[in-house]
PDB file of C-alpha atoms in Angstrom:
ATOM      1  CA  UNK A   1     -33.732  70.947  77.764  1.00  0.00           C
ATOM      2  CA  UNK A   2     -32.453  68.237  80.021  1.00  0.00           C
ATOM      3  CA  UNK A   3     -28.892  68.113  81.286  1.00  0.00           C
ATOM      4  CA  UNK A   4     -27.257  64.718  81.026  1.00  0.00           C
ATOM      5  CA  UNK A   5     -26.027  62.624  83.924  1.00  0.00           C
ATOM      6  CA  UNK A   6     -22.478  63.242  82.704  1.00  0.00           C
ATOM      7  CA  UNK A   7     -23.017  67.002  82.973  1.00  0.00           C
ATOM      8  CA  UNK A   8     -24.504  66.768  86.464  1.00  0.00           C
ATOM      9  CA  UNK A   9     -21.759  64.450  87.702  1.00  0.00           C
ATOM     10  CA  UNK A  10     -19.012  66.628  86.233  1.00  0.00           C
ATOM     11  CA  UNK A  11     -20.441  69.660  88.049  1.00  0.00           C
ATOM     12  CA  UNK A  12     -20.638  67.717  91.321  1.00  0.00           C
ATOM     13  CA  UNK A  13     -17.053  66.473  90.969  1.00  0.00           C
ATOM     14  CA  UNK A  14     -15.797  69.992  90.268  1.00  0.00           C
ATOM     15  CA  UNK A  15     -17.692  71.411  93.262  1.00  0.00           C
ATOM     16  CA  UNK A  16     -16.234  68.631  95.419  1.00  0.00           C
ATOM     17  CA  UNK A  17     -12.704  69.567  94.311  1.00  0.00           C
ATOM     18  CA  UNK A  18     -13.369  73.292  94.767  1.00  0.00           C
ATOM     19  CA  UNK A  19     -14.494  72.740  98.350  1.00  0.00           C
ATOM     20  CA  UNK A  20     -11.199  71.091  99.267  1.00  0.00           C
ATOM     21  CA  UNK A  21      -9.512  74.175 100.658  1.00  0.00           C
ATOM     22  CA  UNK A  22      -6.536  72.449 102.270  1.00  0.00           C
ATOM     23  CA  UNK A  23      -4.680  72.269  98.948  1.00  0.00           C
ATOM     24  CA  UNK A  24      -4.213  68.507  99.139  1.00  0.00           C
ATOM     25  CA  UNK A  25      -5.125  66.297  96.180  1.00  0.00           C
ATOM     26  CA  UNK A  26      -8.407  64.394  96.418  1.00  0.00           C
ATOM     27  CA  UNK A  27      -8.586  60.801  95.239  1.00  0.00           C
ATOM     28  CA  UNK A  28     -11.119  59.661  92.716  1.00  0.00           C
ATOM     29  CA  UNK A  29     -12.455  57.175  95.282  1.00  0.00           C
ATOM     30  CA  UNK A  30     -13.102  59.973  97.778  1.00  0.00           C
ATOM     31  CA  UNK A  31     -15.009  62.023  95.220  1.00  0.00           C
ATOM     32  CA  UNK A  32     -16.952  58.952  94.055  1.00  0.00           C
ATOM     33  CA  UNK A  33     -17.916  58.049  97.626  1.00  0.00           C
ATOM     34  CA  UNK A  34     -18.953  61.565  98.636  1.00  0.00           C
ATOM     35  CA  UNK A  35     -20.882  62.218  95.423  1.00  0.00           C
ATOM     36  CA  UNK A  36     -22.406  58.760  94.951  1.00  0.00           C
ATOM     37  CA  UNK A  37     -20.854  58.314  91.505  1.00  0.00           C
ATOM     38  CA  UNK A  38     -19.576  54.975  90.239  1.00  0.00           C
ATOM     39  CA  UNK A  39     -15.754  55.132  90.126  1.00  0.00           C
ATOM     40  CA  UNK A  40     -15.455  53.848  86.531  1.00  0.00           C
ATOM     41  CA  UNK A  41     -17.849  56.510  85.275  1.00  0.00           C
ATOM     42  CA  UNK A  42     -16.169  59.220  87.339  1.00  0.00           C
ATOM     43  CA  UNK A  43     -12.795  58.181  85.937  1.00  0.00           C
ATOM     44  CA  UNK A  44     -14.024  58.944  82.401  1.00  0.00           C
ATOM     45  CA  UNK A  45     -15.334  62.337  83.499  1.00  0.00           C
ATOM     46  CA  UNK A  46     -12.145  63.275  85.348  1.00  0.00           C
ATOM     47  CA  UNK A  47     -10.069  62.306  82.315  1.00  0.00           C
ATOM     48  CA  UNK A  48     -12.054  64.750  80.150  1.00  0.00           C
ATOM     49  CA  UNK A  49     -11.838  67.513  82.749  1.00  0.00           C
ATOM     50  CA  UNK A  50      -8.060  66.983  82.926  1.00  0.00           C
ATOM     51  CA  UNK A  51      -7.685  67.081  79.125  1.00  0.00           C
ATOM     52  CA  UNK A  52      -9.620  70.362  79.091  1.00  0.00           C
ATOM     53  CA  UNK A  53      -7.144  71.852  81.578  1.00  0.00           C
ATOM     54  CA  UNK A  54      -9.670  72.303  84.386  1.00  0.00           C
ATOM     55  CA  UNK A  55      -8.088  69.830  86.800  1.00  0.00           C
ATOM     56  CA  UNK A  56      -4.668  68.327  87.347  1.00  0.00           C
ATOM     57  CA  UNK A  57      -3.825  64.787  88.409  1.00  0.00           C
ATOM     58  CA  UNK A  58      -1.049  64.196  90.915  1.00  0.00           C
ATOM     59  CA  UNK A  59       0.530  60.741  90.815  1.00  0.00           C
ATOM     60  CA  UNK A  60       2.039  58.705  93.610  1.00  0.00           C
ATOM     61  CA  UNK A  61       1.365  58.418  97.345  1.00  0.00           C
ATOM     62  CA  UNK A  62      -0.864  61.250  98.480  1.00  0.00           C
ATOM     63  CA  UNK A  63      -1.855  61.865  94.883  1.00  0.00           C
ATOM     64  CA  UNK A  64      -5.243  62.595  93.439  1.00  0.00           C
ATOM     65  CA  UNK A  65      -6.870  65.542  91.709  1.00  0.00           C
ATOM     66  CA  UNK A  66      -6.797  69.287  92.255  1.00  0.00           C
ATOM     67  CA  UNK A  67      -8.316  72.214  90.402  1.00  0.00           C
ATOM     68  CA  UNK A  68      -5.919  73.732  87.908  1.00  0.00           C
ATOM     69  CA  UNK A  69      -7.642  77.126  88.003  1.00  0.00           C
ATOM     70  CA  UNK A  70      -9.306  79.251  90.642  1.00  0.00           C
ATOM     71  CA  UNK A  71     -13.035  78.379  91.035  1.00  0.00           C
ATOM     72  CA  UNK A  72     -14.000  81.984  90.286  1.00  0.00           C
ATOM     73  CA  UNK A  73     -12.363  81.714  86.851  1.00  0.00           C
ATOM     74  CA  UNK A  74     -14.029  78.432  85.841  1.00  0.00           C
ATOM     75  CA  UNK A  75     -17.273  79.041  83.960  1.00  0.00           C
ATOM     76  CA  UNK A  76     -19.967  76.372  84.153  1.00  0.00           C
ATOM     77  CA  UNK A  77     -20.045  76.401  80.357  1.00  0.00           C
ATOM     78  CA  UNK A  78     -16.389  75.270  80.354  1.00  0.00           C
ATOM     79  CA  UNK A  79     -17.259  72.239  82.465  1.00  0.00           C
ATOM     80  CA  UNK A  80     -20.138  71.287  80.177  1.00  0.00           C
ATOM     81  CA  UNK A  81     -17.972  71.646  77.066  1.00  0.00           C
ATOM     82  CA  UNK A  82     -15.076  69.749  78.688  1.00  0.00           C
ATOM     83  CA  UNK A  83     -17.136  66.588  79.070  1.00  0.00           C
ATOM     84  CA  UNK A  84     -18.428  66.854  75.511  1.00  0.00           C
ATOM     85  CA  UNK A  85     -21.965  67.845  76.344  1.00  0.00           C
ATOM     86  CA  UNK A  86     -24.137  70.672  75.110  1.00  0.00           C
ATOM     87  CA  UNK A  87     -27.128  72.698  76.245  1.00  0.00           C
ATOM     88  CA  UNK A  88     -29.077  73.218  73.035  1.00  0.00           C
ATOM     89  CA  UNK A  89     -32.837  72.621  73.402  1.00  0.00           C
ATOM     90  CA  UNK A  90     -33.371  71.060  69.945  1.00  0.00           C
ATOM     91  CA  UNK A  91     -30.833  69.543  67.567  1.00  0.00           C
ATOM     92  CA  UNK A  92     -31.368  72.022  64.727  1.00  0.00           C
ATOM     93  CA  UNK A  93     -29.708  74.854  66.692  1.00  0.00           C
ATOM     94  CA  UNK A  94     -26.625  72.860  67.669  1.00  0.00           C
ATOM     95  CA  UNK A  95     -23.268  74.236  66.532  1.00  0.00           C
ATOM     96  CA  UNK A  96     -22.738  71.050  64.543  1.00  0.00           C
ATOM     97  CA  UNK A  97     -26.119  69.391  64.114  1.00  0.00           C
ATOM     98  CA  UNK A  98     -25.860  65.612  64.142  1.00  0.00           C
ATOM     99  CA  UNK A  99     -28.950  65.435  61.982  1.00  0.00           C
ATOM    100  CA  UNK A 100     -30.448  67.815  59.520  1.00  0.00           C
ATOM    101  CA  UNK A 101     -34.021  68.938  59.612  1.00  0.00           C
ATOM    102  CA  UNK A 102     -35.829  69.124  56.322  1.00  0.00           C
ATOM    103  CA  UNK A 103     -37.725  72.167  57.574  1.00  0.00           C
ATOM    104  CA  UNK A 104     -34.745  74.122  58.959  1.00  0.00           C
ATOM    105  CA  UNK A 105     -34.724  76.768  56.216  1.00  0.00           C
ATOM    106  CA  UNK A 106     -38.382  77.677  56.569  1.00  0.00           C
ATOM    107  CA  UNK A 107     -39.188  76.570  60.116  1.00  0.00           C
ATOM    108  CA  UNK A 108     -41.384  79.143  61.868  1.00  0.00           C
ATOM    109  CA  UNK A 109     -40.092  78.145  65.336  1.00  0.00           C
ATOM    110  CA  UNK A 110     -36.351  77.828  64.710  1.00  0.00           C
ATOM    111  CA  UNK A 111     -35.611  81.449  65.681  1.00  0.00           C
ATOM    112  CA  UNK A 112     -37.315  80.870  69.043  1.00  0.00           C
ATOM    113  CA  UNK A 113     -35.258  77.732  69.679  1.00  0.00           C
ATOM    114  CA  UNK A 114     -32.116  79.680  68.772  1.00  0.00           C
ATOM    115  CA  UNK A 115     -33.045  82.467  71.183  1.00  0.00           C
ATOM    116  CA  UNK A 116     -33.644  79.912  73.945  1.00  0.00           C
ATOM    117  CA  UNK A 117     -30.302  78.271  73.152  1.00  0.00           C
ATOM    118  CA  UNK A 118     -28.559  81.654  73.469  1.00  0.00           C
ATOM    119  CA  UNK A 119     -30.234  82.302  76.848  1.00  0.00           C
ATOM    120  CA  UNK A 120     -29.204  78.901  78.202  1.00  0.00           C
ATOM    121  CA  UNK A 121     -25.629  79.315  77.023  1.00  0.00           C
ATOM    122  CA  UNK A 122     -25.451  82.815  78.509  1.00  0.00           C
ATOM    123  CA  UNK A 123     -26.738  81.441  81.832  1.00  0.00           C
ATOM    124  CA  UNK A 124     -23.889  78.907  82.038  1.00  0.00           C
ATOM    125  CA  UNK A 125     -21.262  81.368  80.755  1.00  0.00           C
ATOM    126  CA  UNK A 126     -22.176  83.950  83.411  1.00  0.00           C
ATOM    127  CA  UNK A 127     -21.921  81.548  86.332  1.00  0.00           C
ATOM    128  CA  UNK A 128     -18.724  80.223  87.827  1.00  0.00           C
ATOM    129  CA  UNK A 129     -17.776  77.231  89.906  1.00  0.00           C
ATOM    130  CA  UNK A 130     -17.335  79.604  92.833  1.00  0.00           C
ATOM    131  CA  UNK A 131     -20.948  80.795  92.397  1.00  0.00           C
ATOM    132  CA  UNK A 132     -22.150  77.210  92.796  1.00  0.00           C
ATOM    133  CA  UNK A 133     -19.919  76.594  95.824  1.00  0.00           C
ATOM    134  CA  UNK A 134     -21.218  79.779  97.474  1.00  0.00           C
ATOM    135  CA  UNK A 135     -24.854  79.001  96.634  1.00  0.00           C
ATOM    136  CA  UNK A 136     -25.212  82.078  94.416  1.00  0.00           C
ATOM    137  CA  UNK A 137     -27.573  81.893  91.469  1.00  0.00           C
TER     138      UNK A 137
END
């Protein structure tokens, strides 16, 4: 399994916001500069995170983005889902497979892929944004 750039960048943006403890909104440009993410790409990610209810945008002078929830209540799996990504190792175990496998019904390895998928999902569901910020694994 390989996490996409969008997933990695969304995690980095969320960690950046979580580390802003002064309560002031952070601009997209600040996050982009600190995290080395192109602003246009980050804008798309932040829009998805906002739609998912993980962050809030504040308009006007002094505006920017803030977390909408406490970092300890934001699961990493929520961030991944918010940006429309997934963690499944092979397409046949996806919740909604984009393709069908002709061997799915009698595939000798499918149960192993499903077990791996469950382990990966559990890993991201058990960990919070606060865990990442604190360096806990």
